[in-house]
mmCIF file of C-alpha atoms and ligand atoms in Angstrom:
data_model
loop_
_atom_site.group_PDB
_atom_site.id
_atom_site.type_symbol
_atom_site.label_atom_id
_atom_site.label_comp_id
_atom_site.label_asym_id
_atom_site.label_seq_id
_atom_site.Cartn_x
_atom_site.Cartn_y
_atom_site.Cartn_z
ATOM 1 C CA MET A 28 19.406 31.665 -0.036
ATOM 2 C CA THR A 29 22.435 29.576 -0.884
ATOM 3 C CA ARG A 30 20.616 28.580 -4.055
ATOM 4 C CA ALA A 31 23.184 30.245 -6.318
ATOM 5 C CA ASN A 32 25.952 27.761 -5.438
ATOM 6 C CA ILE A 33 24.113 24.608 -6.335
ATOM 7 C CA LYS A 34 22.433 22.781 -9.123
ATOM 8 C CA THR A 35 18.750 22.041 -8.640
ATOM 9 C CA PRO A 36 16.844 19.812 -8.194
ATOM 10 C CA VAL A 37 18.895 18.552 -5.260
ATOM 11 C CA TYR A 38 18.777 14.786 -4.899
ATOM 12 C CA LEU A 39 18.093 13.663 -1.334
ATOM 13 C CA ASP A 40 16.599 10.253 -1.992
ATOM 14 C CA TYR A 41 19.645 7.964 -1.734
ATOM 15 C CA HIS A 42 17.565 5.193 -0.118
ATOM 16 C CA ALA A 43 15.556 4.865 -3.321
ATOM 17 C CA SER A 44 18.623 4.637 -5.538
ATOM 18 C CA THR A 45 22.148 5.975 -5.913
ATOM 19 C CA PRO A 46 24.049 7.140 -8.975
ATOM 20 C CA VAL A 47 26.719 4.803 -10.296
ATOM 21 C CA ASP A 48 30.041 6.067 -8.975
ATOM 22 C CA PRO A 49 32.346 7.232 -11.814
ATOM 23 C CA ARG A 50 35.024 4.761 -10.694
ATOM 24 C CA VAL A 51 32.434 1.957 -10.852
ATOM 25 C CA MET A 52 31.368 3.108 -14.309
ATOM 26 C CA ASP A 53 34.971 3.068 -15.550
ATOM 27 C CA ALA A 54 35.444 -0.464 -14.277
ATOM 28 C CA MET A 55 32.281 -1.629 -16.042
ATOM 29 C CA LEU A 56 32.669 -0.046 -19.455
ATOM 30 C CA PRO A 57 35.094 -2.419 -21.245
ATOM 31 C CA TRP A 58 32.902 -5.382 -20.298
ATOM 32 C CA PHE A 59 29.999 -4.074 -22.392
ATOM 33 C CA THR A 60 31.967 -3.902 -25.601
ATOM 34 C CA GLU A 61 35.389 -5.379 -26.332
ATOM 35 C CA LYS A 62 35.300 -7.842 -23.409
ATOM 36 C CA PHE A 63 31.895 -9.332 -24.141
ATOM 37 C CA GLY A 64 32.602 -13.056 -23.816
ATOM 38 C CA ASN A 65 30.170 -15.354 -22.030
ATOM 39 C CA PRO A 66 31.730 -15.990 -18.614
ATOM 40 C CA HIS A 67 30.376 -19.548 -18.711
ATOM 41 C CA SER A 68 32.019 -20.320 -22.076
ATOM 42 C CA THR A 69 35.499 -20.900 -20.767
ATOM 43 C CA GLY A 70 36.722 -22.921 -23.750
ATOM 44 C CA HIS A 71 38.300 -19.765 -25.169
ATOM 45 C CA GLY A 72 39.975 -16.599 -23.988
ATOM 46 C CA PHE A 73 36.903 -14.355 -24.310
ATOM 47 C CA GLY A 74 34.958 -16.407 -21.807
ATOM 48 C CA ARG A 75 37.908 -17.114 -19.531
ATOM 49 C CA GLU A 76 38.756 -13.419 -19.244
ATOM 50 C CA ALA A 77 35.174 -12.641 -18.163
ATOM 51 C CA ALA A 78 35.087 -15.594 -15.773
ATOM 52 C CA GLU A 79 38.295 -14.433 -14.106
ATOM 53 C CA ALA A 80 37.043 -10.875 -13.727
ATOM 54 C CA ILE A 81 33.827 -12.182 -12.174
ATOM 55 C CA GLU A 82 35.816 -14.149 -9.614
ATOM 56 C CA ILE A 83 37.673 -10.976 -8.638
ATOM 57 C CA ALA A 84 34.336 -9.191 -8.177
ATOM 58 C CA ARG A 85 33.031 -12.105 -6.137
ATOM 59 C CA GLY A 86 36.040 -11.710 -3.870
ATOM 60 C CA GLN A 87 35.413 -7.968 -3.499
ATOM 61 C CA VAL A 88 31.826 -8.558 -2.398
ATOM 62 C CA ALA A 89 32.840 -11.361 -0.038
ATOM 63 C CA SER A 90 35.558 -9.255 1.546
ATOM 64 C CA LEU A 91 33.152 -6.420 2.393
ATOM 65 C CA ILE A 92 30.883 -8.704 4.456
ATOM 66 C CA GLY A 93 33.496 -11.107 5.876
ATOM 67 C CA ALA A 94 32.402 -14.023 3.679
ATOM 68 C CA ASP A 95 34.119 -16.651 1.548
ATOM 69 C CA PRO A 96 33.853 -15.901 -2.211
ATOM 70 C CA ARG A 97 32.143 -19.269 -2.726
ATOM 71 C CA GLU A 98 29.272 -18.009 -0.563
ATOM 72 C CA ILE A 99 28.408 -15.161 -2.957
ATOM 73 C CA ILE A 100 25.530 -15.846 -5.393
ATOM 74 C CA PHE A 101 24.853 -13.122 -7.954
ATOM 75 C CA THR A 102 21.195 -12.287 -8.615
ATOM 76 C CA SER A 103 19.279 -9.476 -10.331
ATOM 77 C CA GLY A 104 18.890 -7.418 -7.130
ATOM 78 C CA ALA A 105 17.719 -7.515 -3.551
ATOM 79 C CA THR A 106 14.128 -8.313 -4.550
ATOM 80 C CA GLU A 107 15.280 -11.541 -6.154
ATOM 81 C CA SER A 108 17.718 -12.267 -3.318
ATOM 82 C CA ASN A 109 14.980 -11.900 -0.715
ATOM 83 C CA ASN A 110 12.624 -14.131 -2.715
ATOM 84 C CA LEU A 111 15.378 -16.713 -3.191
ATOM 85 C CA ALA A 112 16.346 -16.683 0.485
ATOM 86 C CA ILE A 113 12.845 -17.015 1.899
ATOM 87 C CA LYS A 114 11.196 -19.238 -0.686
ATOM 88 C CA GLY A 115 14.378 -21.188 -1.336
ATOM 89 C CA ALA A 116 15.025 -21.982 2.328
ATOM 90 C CA ALA A 117 11.391 -22.884 3.021
ATOM 91 C CA ARG A 118 11.002 -25.076 -0.061
ATOM 92 C CA PHE A 119 14.309 -26.854 0.571
ATOM 93 C CA GLU A 120 13.194 -27.713 4.079
ATOM 94 C CA ARG A 121 9.811 -28.970 2.820
ATOM 95 C CA LYS A 122 11.364 -31.037 0.054
ATOM 96 C CA HIS A 123 14.353 -32.583 1.803
ATOM 97 C CA ARG A 124 13.703 -32.578 5.551
ATOM 98 C CA ASP A 125 10.143 -31.524 6.307
ATOM 99 C CA ARG A 126 10.693 -31.108 10.027
ATOM 100 C CA ARG A 127 10.287 -27.363 10.584
ATOM 101 C CA ASN A 128 7.411 -25.353 9.203
ATOM 102 C CA LYS A 129 7.490 -21.827 10.629
ATOM 103 C CA ILE A 130 8.845 -18.537 9.256
ATOM 104 C CA VAL A 131 9.240 -15.475 11.491
ATOM 105 C CA SER A 132 9.654 -11.937 10.145
ATOM 106 C CA LEU A 133 8.698 -8.322 10.898
ATOM 107 C CA VAL A 134 5.760 -6.147 9.838
ATOM 108 C CA SER A 135 8.216 -3.378 8.917
ATOM 109 C CA GLU A 136 10.146 -5.378 6.311
ATOM 110 C CA HIS A 137 10.454 -4.357 2.671
ATOM 111 C CA LYS A 138 7.417 -5.373 0.604
ATOM 112 C CA CYS A 139 9.362 -8.052 -1.240
ATOM 113 C CA VAL A 140 10.076 -9.829 2.066
ATOM 114 C CA ILE A 141 6.500 -9.438 3.305
ATOM 115 C CA GLU A 142 5.090 -10.747 0.029
ATOM 116 C CA SER A 143 7.554 -13.654 -0.109
ATOM 117 C CA VAL A 144 6.539 -14.691 3.404
ATOM 118 C CA LYS A 145 2.860 -14.414 2.397
ATOM 119 C CA ASP A 146 3.524 -16.650 -0.607
ATOM 120 C CA MET A 147 4.990 -19.235 1.756
ATOM 121 C CA ALA A 148 1.836 -19.072 3.903
ATOM 122 C CA GLN A 149 -0.038 -19.943 0.697
ATOM 123 C CA GLU A 150 2.234 -22.972 0.363
ATOM 124 C CA GLY A 151 1.237 -24.130 3.836
ATOM 125 C CA PHE A 152 3.981 -22.706 6.032
ATOM 126 C CA GLU A 153 3.101 -21.142 9.363
ATOM 127 C CA THR A 154 4.158 -17.496 9.209
ATOM 128 C CA VAL A 155 4.483 -14.929 11.977
ATOM 129 C CA MET A 156 4.939 -11.216 11.279
ATOM 130 C CA LEU A 157 6.106 -9.695 14.545
ATOM 131 C CA PRO A 158 5.239 -6.096 15.446
ATOM 132 C CA VAL A 159 8.022 -3.600 16.134
ATOM 133 C CA LEU A 160 8.550 -1.175 19.007
ATOM 134 C CA SER A 161 7.779 2.530 18.522
ATOM 135 C CA SER A 162 11.530 2.966 17.864
ATOM 136 C CA GLY A 163 11.135 0.636 14.868
ATOM 137 C CA LYS A 164 13.301 -2.001 16.515
ATOM 138 C CA VAL A 165 12.386 -5.631 16.961
ATOM 139 C CA ASP A 166 11.130 -6.604 20.407
ATOM 140 C CA LEU A 167 13.704 -9.274 21.323
ATOM 141 C CA ALA A 168 11.434 -10.778 23.985
ATOM 142 C CA GLU A 169 8.667 -11.221 21.376
ATOM 143 C CA LEU A 170 11.167 -12.732 18.980
ATOM 144 C CA ASP A 171 12.384 -15.089 21.685
ATOM 145 C CA ARG A 172 8.810 -16.310 22.223
ATOM 146 C CA ALA A 173 8.116 -16.699 18.507
ATOM 147 C CA VAL A 174 11.222 -18.708 17.610
ATOM 148 C CA ASP A 175 10.540 -22.310 18.615
ATOM 149 C CA ASP A 176 11.494 -25.892 17.653
ATOM 150 C CA ASN A 177 9.238 -25.654 14.624
ATOM 151 C CA THR A 178 10.891 -22.495 13.234
ATOM 152 C CA LEU A 179 13.016 -22.904 10.126
ATOM 153 C CA LEU A 180 13.777 -19.292 9.235
ATOM 154 C CA VAL A 181 13.937 -15.826 10.763
ATOM 155 C CA SER A 182 14.044 -12.953 8.257
ATOM 156 C CA ILE A 183 14.805 -9.546 9.757
ATOM 157 C CA MET A 184 16.292 -6.658 7.788
ATOM 158 C CA THR A 185 19.575 -5.126 8.962
ATOM 159 C CA ALA A 186 18.456 -1.511 8.316
ATOM 160 C CA ASN A 187 15.056 -0.173 7.336
ATOM 161 C CA ASN A 188 14.689 1.619 4.010
ATOM 162 C CA GLU A 189 12.187 4.186 5.312
ATOM 163 C CA ILE A 190 13.188 5.065 8.857
ATOM 164 C CA GLY A 191 16.798 3.856 8.698
ATOM 165 C CA VAL A 192 16.493 1.914 11.952
ATOM 166 C CA VAL A 193 19.257 -0.643 12.440
ATOM 167 C CA GLN A 194 18.221 -3.925 14.057
ATOM 168 C CA PRO A 195 20.314 -5.780 16.664
ATOM 169 C CA VAL A 196 21.395 -8.439 14.174
ATOM 170 C CA GLU A 197 24.174 -9.825 16.371
ATOM 171 C CA GLU A 198 21.729 -10.615 19.165
ATOM 172 C CA ILE A 199 19.274 -12.118 16.703
ATOM 173 C CA GLY A 200 22.008 -14.215 15.081
ATOM 174 C CA ALA A 201 23.209 -15.558 18.432
ATOM 175 C CA MET A 202 19.667 -16.707 19.218
ATOM 176 C CA THR A 203 18.904 -18.273 15.846
ATOM 177 C CA ARG A 204 22.236 -20.119 15.665
ATOM 178 C CA GLU A 205 21.747 -21.580 19.130
ATOM 179 C CA ARG A 206 18.300 -22.853 18.150
ATOM 180 C CA GLY A 207 19.302 -24.270 14.781
ATOM 181 C CA VAL A 208 17.170 -21.717 12.916
ATOM 182 C CA LEU A 209 18.308 -20.049 9.683
ATOM 183 C CA PHE A 210 18.831 -16.277 9.863
ATOM 184 C CA HIS A 211 18.237 -14.217 6.747
ATOM 185 C CA SER A 212 18.662 -10.458 6.634
ATOM 186 C CA ASP A 213 17.758 -7.971 3.939
ATOM 187 C CA GLY A 214 20.948 -5.920 3.916
ATOM 188 C CA ALA A 215 20.075 -3.718 0.911
ATOM 189 C CA GLN A 216 20.284 -0.484 2.913
ATOM 190 C CA ALA A 217 22.904 -1.509 5.456
ATOM 191 C CA VAL A 218 25.715 -3.114 3.482
ATOM 192 C CA ALA A 219 28.316 -0.541 2.394
ATOM 193 C CA LYS A 220 26.827 2.062 4.779
ATOM 194 C CA ILE A 221 27.516 0.476 8.148
ATOM 195 C CA PRO A 222 29.758 -2.496 8.989
ATOM 196 C CA VAL A 223 27.936 -5.770 8.247
ATOM 197 C CA ASP A 224 29.816 -8.986 9.017
ATOM 198 C CA VAL A 225 28.227 -12.365 8.368
ATOM 199 C CA GLU A 226 30.332 -14.017 11.074
ATOM 200 C CA ARG A 227 29.625 -11.520 13.822
ATOM 201 C CA ALA A 228 25.894 -11.536 13.080
ATOM 202 C CA LYS A 229 25.890 -15.308 12.432
ATOM 203 C CA LEU A 230 23.960 -14.699 9.259
ATOM 204 C CA ASP A 231 23.087 -17.648 7.025
ATOM 205 C CA LEU A 232 21.581 -15.576 4.212
ATOM 206 C CA LEU A 233 22.135 -11.893 3.402
ATOM 207 C CA SER A 234 20.667 -9.860 0.523
ATOM 208 C CA ILE A 235 22.541 -7.020 -1.199
ATOM 209 C CA SER A 236 21.467 -4.628 -3.968
ATOM 210 C CA GLY A 237 23.847 -2.955 -6.440
ATOM 211 C CA HIS A 238 21.952 0.278 -7.029
ATOM 212 C CA LYS A 239 21.723 1.179 -3.339
ATOM 213 C CA ILE A 240 25.514 1.231 -3.021
ATOM 214 C CA TYR A 241 26.673 3.274 -6.058
ATOM 215 C CA GLY A 242 26.644 0.223 -8.311
ATOM 216 C CA PRO A 243 24.330 -0.435 -11.263
ATOM 217 C CA LYS A 244 20.664 -1.436 -11.225
ATOM 218 C CA GLY A 245 19.788 -5.019 -12.052
ATOM 219 C CA ILE A 246 22.455 -6.732 -9.954
ATOM 220 C CA GLY A 247 22.423 -8.041 -6.415
ATOM 221 C CA VAL A 248 23.799 -10.787 -4.236
ATOM 222 C CA LEU A 249 22.526 -13.471 -1.978
ATOM 223 C CA TYR A 250 25.137 -14.558 0.520
ATOM 224 C CA VAL A 251 24.574 -18.258 1.284
ATOM 225 C CA ARG A 252 26.562 -19.713 4.196
ATOM 226 C CA ARG A 253 28.689 -22.807 3.615
ATOM 227 C CA ARG A 254 29.448 -23.785 7.222
ATOM 228 C CA PRO A 255 27.077 -24.743 8.694
ATOM 229 C CA ARG A 256 25.739 -25.450 5.240
ATOM 230 C CA THR A 257 22.692 -23.451 4.239
ATOM 231 C CA ARG A 258 20.641 -24.910 1.417
ATOM 232 C CA VAL A 259 18.112 -23.125 -0.750
ATOM 233 C CA GLU A 260 15.911 -24.487 -3.512
ATOM 234 C CA PRO A 261 16.530 -22.426 -6.688
ATOM 235 C CA LEU A 262 13.775 -20.211 -8.091
ATOM 236 C CA PHE A 263 14.799 -20.802 -11.723
ATOM 237 C CA SER A 264 15.504 -23.931 -13.704
ATOM 238 C CA GLY A 265 18.394 -23.639 -16.116
ATOM 239 C CA GLY A 266 22.051 -24.196 -16.756
ATOM 240 C CA GLY A 267 23.049 -24.543 -13.117
ATOM 241 C CA GLN A 268 25.241 -21.442 -12.812
ATOM 242 C CA GLU A 269 26.133 -20.023 -9.408
ATOM 243 C CA ARG A 270 26.563 -23.432 -7.751
ATOM 244 C CA THR A 271 23.151 -24.461 -9.210
ATOM 245 C CA ILE A 272 21.456 -21.911 -6.929
ATOM 246 C CA ARG A 273 20.847 -19.283 -9.604
ATOM 247 C CA SER A 274 20.794 -20.259 -13.263
ATOM 248 C CA GLY A 275 21.323 -17.716 -16.005
ATOM 249 C CA THR A 276 24.267 -16.066 -17.744
ATOM 250 C CA LEU A 277 25.939 -13.636 -15.384
ATOM 251 C CA PRO A 278 25.797 -10.009 -16.562
ATOM 252 C CA THR A 279 29.563 -9.471 -16.536
ATOM 253 C CA PRO A 280 29.553 -5.627 -16.588
ATOM 254 C CA LEU A 281 27.051 -5.410 -13.729
ATOM 255 C CA VAL A 282 28.930 -7.989 -11.678
ATOM 256 C CA ILE A 283 32.205 -6.101 -12.178
ATOM 257 C CA GLY A 284 30.424 -2.868 -11.205
ATOM 258 C CA LEU A 285 29.029 -4.358 -8.022
ATOM 259 C CA GLY A 286 32.459 -5.716 -7.128
ATOM 260 C CA GLU A 287 34.038 -2.301 -7.603
ATOM 261 C CA ALA A 288 31.244 -0.652 -5.586
ATOM 262 C CA CYS A 289 31.943 -3.061 -2.722
ATOM 263 C CA ALA A 290 35.689 -2.417 -2.922
ATOM 264 C CA MET A 291 35.037 1.330 -2.739
ATOM 265 C CA ALA A 292 32.691 0.869 0.212
ATOM 266 C CA GLN A 293 35.310 -1.143 2.044
ATOM 267 C CA GLU A 294 37.863 1.587 1.432
ATOM 268 C CA TYR A 295 35.672 4.549 2.407
ATOM 269 C CA LEU A 296 32.935 3.186 4.676
ATOM 270 C CA ALA A 297 34.185 4.623 7.963
ATOM 271 C CA GLU A 298 35.091 8.008 6.491
ATOM 272 C CA GLU A 299 31.854 8.262 4.543
ATOM 273 C CA ALA A 300 29.684 7.311 7.522
ATOM 274 C CA GLY A 301 31.401 10.072 9.493
ATOM 275 C CA THR A 302 30.710 12.661 6.783
ATOM 276 C CA MET A 303 27.126 11.450 6.515
ATOM 277 C CA ARG A 304 26.552 11.913 10.259
ATOM 278 C CA ILE A 305 27.933 15.445 10.143
ATOM 279 C CA LEU A 306 25.677 16.384 7.217
ATOM 280 C CA ARG A 307 22.670 14.711 8.798
ATOM 281 C CA ASP A 308 23.212 16.543 12.090
ATOM 282 C CA ARG A 309 23.639 19.816 10.201
ATOM 283 C CA LEU A 310 20.336 19.259 8.424
ATOM 284 C CA LEU A 311 18.524 18.250 11.611
ATOM 285 C CA LYS A 312 19.923 21.214 13.537
ATOM 286 C CA GLY A 313 18.812 23.584 10.786
ATOM 287 C CA VAL A 314 15.358 22.057 10.627
ATOM 288 C CA HIS A 315 14.906 22.266 14.402
ATOM 289 C CA GLU A 316 16.048 25.887 14.430
ATOM 290 C CA ARG A 317 13.860 26.971 11.548
ATOM 291 C CA ILE A 318 10.749 24.802 11.711
ATOM 292 C CA ALA A 319 8.358 24.196 14.620
ATOM 293 C CA GLY A 320 6.381 21.016 15.189
ATOM 294 C CA VAL A 321 8.985 18.545 13.905
ATOM 295 C CA ALA A 322 9.455 15.000 15.186
ATOM 296 C CA LEU A 323 11.921 12.313 14.144
ATOM 297 C CA ASN A 324 10.498 8.910 13.143
ATOM 298 C CA GLY A 325 12.350 5.855 14.422
ATOM 299 C CA ASP A 326 15.172 5.291 16.866
ATOM 300 C CA GLU A 327 17.460 8.290 17.410
ATOM 301 C CA GLU A 328 20.666 6.317 17.904
ATOM 302 C CA ASP A 329 20.428 3.063 15.982
ATOM 303 C CA ARG A 330 19.859 4.357 12.478
ATOM 304 C CA LEU A 331 21.702 4.671 9.197
ATOM 305 C CA PRO A 332 24.024 7.679 9.199
ATOM 306 C CA GLY A 333 22.429 9.177 6.047
ATOM 307 C CA ASN A 334 18.768 8.704 6.996
ATOM 308 C CA ILE A 335 16.307 11.288 8.228
ATOM 309 C CA SER A 336 12.637 10.377 8.519
ATOM 310 C CA MET A 337 10.606 13.118 10.128
ATOM 311 C CA ARG A 338 7.120 14.506 10.316
ATOM 312 C CA PHE A 339 5.816 18.082 10.407
ATOM 313 C CA SER A 340 2.561 18.643 12.262
ATOM 314 C CA GLY A 341 -0.247 20.009 10.113
ATOM 315 C CA VAL A 342 1.599 19.406 6.849
ATOM 316 C CA ASP A 343 0.487 17.173 3.992
ATOM 317 C CA ALA A 344 3.722 15.692 2.652
ATOM 318 C CA LEU A 345 2.208 14.983 -0.767
ATOM 319 C CA GLN A 346 1.234 18.622 -1.110
ATOM 320 C CA MET A 347 4.715 19.581 0.005
ATOM 321 C CA ILE A 348 6.300 17.510 -2.757
ATOM 322 C CA GLU A 349 4.206 19.427 -5.262
ATOM 323 C CA ILE A 350 5.256 22.830 -4.017
ATOM 324 C CA ALA A 351 8.902 21.829 -3.491
ATOM 325 C CA PRO A 352 10.083 20.555 -6.889
ATOM 326 C CA ASP A 353 13.709 21.571 -6.352
ATOM 327 C CA LEU A 354 14.211 18.931 -3.692
ATOM 328 C CA ALA A 355 13.958 15.201 -4.438
ATOM 329 C CA PHE A 356 12.787 13.320 -1.348
ATOM 330 C CA SER A 357 10.142 10.725 -0.454
ATOM 331 C CA THR A 358 6.938 10.927 1.557
ATOM 332 C CA GLY A 359 5.513 8.574 4.172
ATOM 333 C CA SER A 360 2.988 7.368 1.674
ATOM 334 C CA ALA A 361 3.250 4.583 -0.824
ATOM 335 C CA CYS A 362 1.375 4.184 -4.040
ATOM 336 C CA THR A 363 -0.022 0.659 -4.104
ATOM 337 C CA SER A 364 -2.088 -0.165 -7.184
ATOM 338 C CA ASP A 365 -2.983 3.498 -7.730
ATOM 339 C CA VAL A 366 -4.260 4.213 -4.211
ATOM 340 C CA VAL A 367 -2.119 6.356 -1.948
ATOM 341 C CA GLU A 368 -1.712 4.683 1.419
ATOM 342 C CA PRO A 369 0.277 5.571 4.534
ATOM 343 C CA SER A 370 3.514 3.603 4.664
ATOM 344 C CA HIS A 371 3.223 0.253 6.446
ATOM 345 C CA VAL A 372 6.488 1.004 8.251
ATOM 346 C CA LEU A 373 5.233 4.270 9.752
ATOM 347 C CA ARG A 374 2.005 2.544 10.755
ATOM 348 C CA ALA A 375 4.045 -0.248 12.322
ATOM 349 C CA ILE A 376 5.827 2.190 14.644
ATOM 350 C CA GLY A 377 2.456 3.474 15.783
ATOM 351 C CA LEU A 378 1.984 6.644 13.741
ATOM 352 C CA SER A 379 -1.564 7.692 12.896
ATOM 353 C CA ASP A 380 -2.501 7.999 9.218
ATOM 354 C CA GLU A 381 -2.243 11.753 9.603
ATOM 355 C CA GLU A 382 1.254 11.549 11.127
ATOM 356 C CA ALA A 383 2.399 9.183 8.394
ATOM 357 C CA GLY A 384 0.921 11.539 5.827
ATOM 358 C CA SER A 385 2.952 14.412 7.263
ATOM 359 C CA SER A 386 6.222 12.454 7.088
ATOM 360 C CA ILE A 387 9.087 12.780 4.666
ATOM 361 C CA ARG A 388 12.200 10.682 4.157
ATOM 362 C CA ILE A 389 15.524 12.247 3.326
ATOM 363 C CA GLY A 390 18.432 10.085 2.266
ATOM 364 C CA LEU A 391 21.850 11.724 2.142
ATOM 365 C CA GLY A 392 24.622 10.116 0.157
ATOM 366 C CA ARG A 393 28.142 10.147 -1.229
ATOM 367 C CA PHE A 394 27.637 13.209 -3.421
ATOM 368 C CA THR A 395 25.630 15.323 -0.969
ATOM 369 C CA THR A 396 27.348 18.610 -0.060
ATOM 370 C CA ALA A 397 27.017 20.964 2.905
ATOM 371 C CA ASP A 398 25.675 23.634 0.519
ATOM 372 C CA GLU A 399 22.949 21.259 -0.593
ATOM 373 C CA VAL A 400 22.052 20.545 3.021
ATOM 374 C CA ASP A 401 21.810 24.277 3.763
ATOM 375 C CA PHE A 402 19.673 24.773 0.688
ATOM 376 C CA ALA A 403 17.428 21.888 1.802
ATOM 377 C CA VAL A 404 16.877 23.516 5.197
ATOM 378 C CA ASP A 405 15.948 26.886 3.643
ATOM 379 C CA TYR A 406 13.776 25.292 1.043
ATOM 380 C CA LEU A 407 11.961 22.997 3.496
ATOM 381 C CA ALA A 408 11.350 25.869 5.917
ATOM 382 C CA GLU A 409 9.796 27.881 3.106
ATOM 383 C CA ALA A 410 7.735 24.972 1.748
ATOM 384 C CA ILE A 411 6.437 24.004 5.162
ATOM 385 C CA GLY A 412 5.518 27.588 5.908
ATOM 386 C CA ARG A 413 3.485 27.667 2.711
ATOM 387 C CA CYS A 414 1.863 24.288 3.398
ATOM 388 C CA ARG A 415 0.814 25.378 6.848
ATOM 389 C CA ALA A 416 -0.533 28.693 5.521
ATOM 390 C CA ASN A 417 -2.553 26.787 2.880
ATOM 391 C CA GLY A 418 -3.782 24.341 5.502
ATOM 392 C CA SER A 419 -5.077 27.032 7.841
ATOM 393 C CA ALA A 420 -6.634 28.928 4.929
ATOM 394 C CA ALA A 421 -8.571 25.821 3.838
HETATM 395 C C1 PLP B 515 15.809 -1.289 -2.522
HETATM 396 C C2 PLP B 515 15.520 -2.339 -1.528
HETATM 397 C C3 PLP B 515 15.133 -3.625 -1.918
HETATM 398 C C4 PLP B 515 14.952 -4.010 -3.376
HETATM 399 O O1 PLP B 515 16.177 -4.042 -4.028
HETATM 400 P P1 PLP B 515 16.266 -4.125 -5.636
HETATM 401 O O2 PLP B 515 17.709 -4.405 -5.874
HETATM 402 O O3 PLP B 515 15.819 -2.803 -6.141
HETATM 403 O O4 PLP B 515 15.390 -5.246 -6.057
HETATM 404 C C5 PLP B 515 14.884 -4.557 -0.939
HETATM 405 N N1 PLP B 515 15.018 -4.239 0.359
HETATM 406 C C6 PLP B 515 15.383 -3.027 0.774
HETATM 407 C C7 PLP B 515 15.535 -2.766 2.216
HETATM 408 C C8 PLP B 515 15.644 -2.026 -0.155
HETATM 409 O O5 PLP B 515 15.998 -0.819 0.266
#
């Protein structure tokens, strides 16, 4: 065992959250204490200093995704951004134009997208949740049929948080733009991990989360296109900050942290993605060599470089988590109001409940080492051996 070289538990759940990078932390710190001014109180130096720093951060975010700084709206995270994009776009259309009434999305979206779309169905919008292929990718022919003259919005995530599958956003964006339909994408897992460019993908709305990209929790962004102008009805009433789209005092330290995280991503994205692929392939190779009855969930090619979602025949992933406390990873089950259910994403790609229940998700990240990967392989092989022995004994 390579256990001696490393500190346990080993964190392999970077899709759930990432640590704040030390460089991001350093950038944030002064803004909690000595530089505390309200960035919207620009009548004095305290406020002006914060306002200026926020504009630099806005530029850093914009630069990473090929946007104009004026198109960056700070929110509390991707959950809020997704709500604001979907509800805001739908309600604006209803209130000011009332011509189009249909929203198209995918069954494999993050819960906050699915629930936002459901809320819009409650408000009288026609909603379509398209199925996905067994690869986890959108069926472009199905999408083509669903997007009609009555469609106001298509919301399709750039990369999936469970199976890491990357959607063909450039093809989707070309279609939606041609048909005058808004295109929103939940980019929480994709931005800062793979190149995401709002021009190339013709995105009108894009959601970003700070804590998925080595920034702090509680901060996110909604990119809102200026040309052609995309309009969203705000969720909150208030002081009209963020071009009236998102009222509330900006959390200066978190904004600065997100800006720095984006600047770091821009600097290291290509290099980091390369390292991630090498580590992922090392882990997969080890698993295939050591463990029988393994299958990968989701598309083999079009996936995030740090994602592995796989299933082990005859293994109960929840039991495995219990007997493998030195490895932090996720299972293919979700706890919804105290009942354990197979993940809706794994169901959507056609897995049986048993297959979903035998699935785990591993997310590699910036601080993952080759030693940790080797430990993970050893540890998984041992844990799965024990699970299978238990299973056959029962
Ligand atoms: C984490 C995540 C979210 C939610 O982001 P928060 O910033 O935690 O609200 C939404 N969508 C995807 C794909 C995610 O991975």
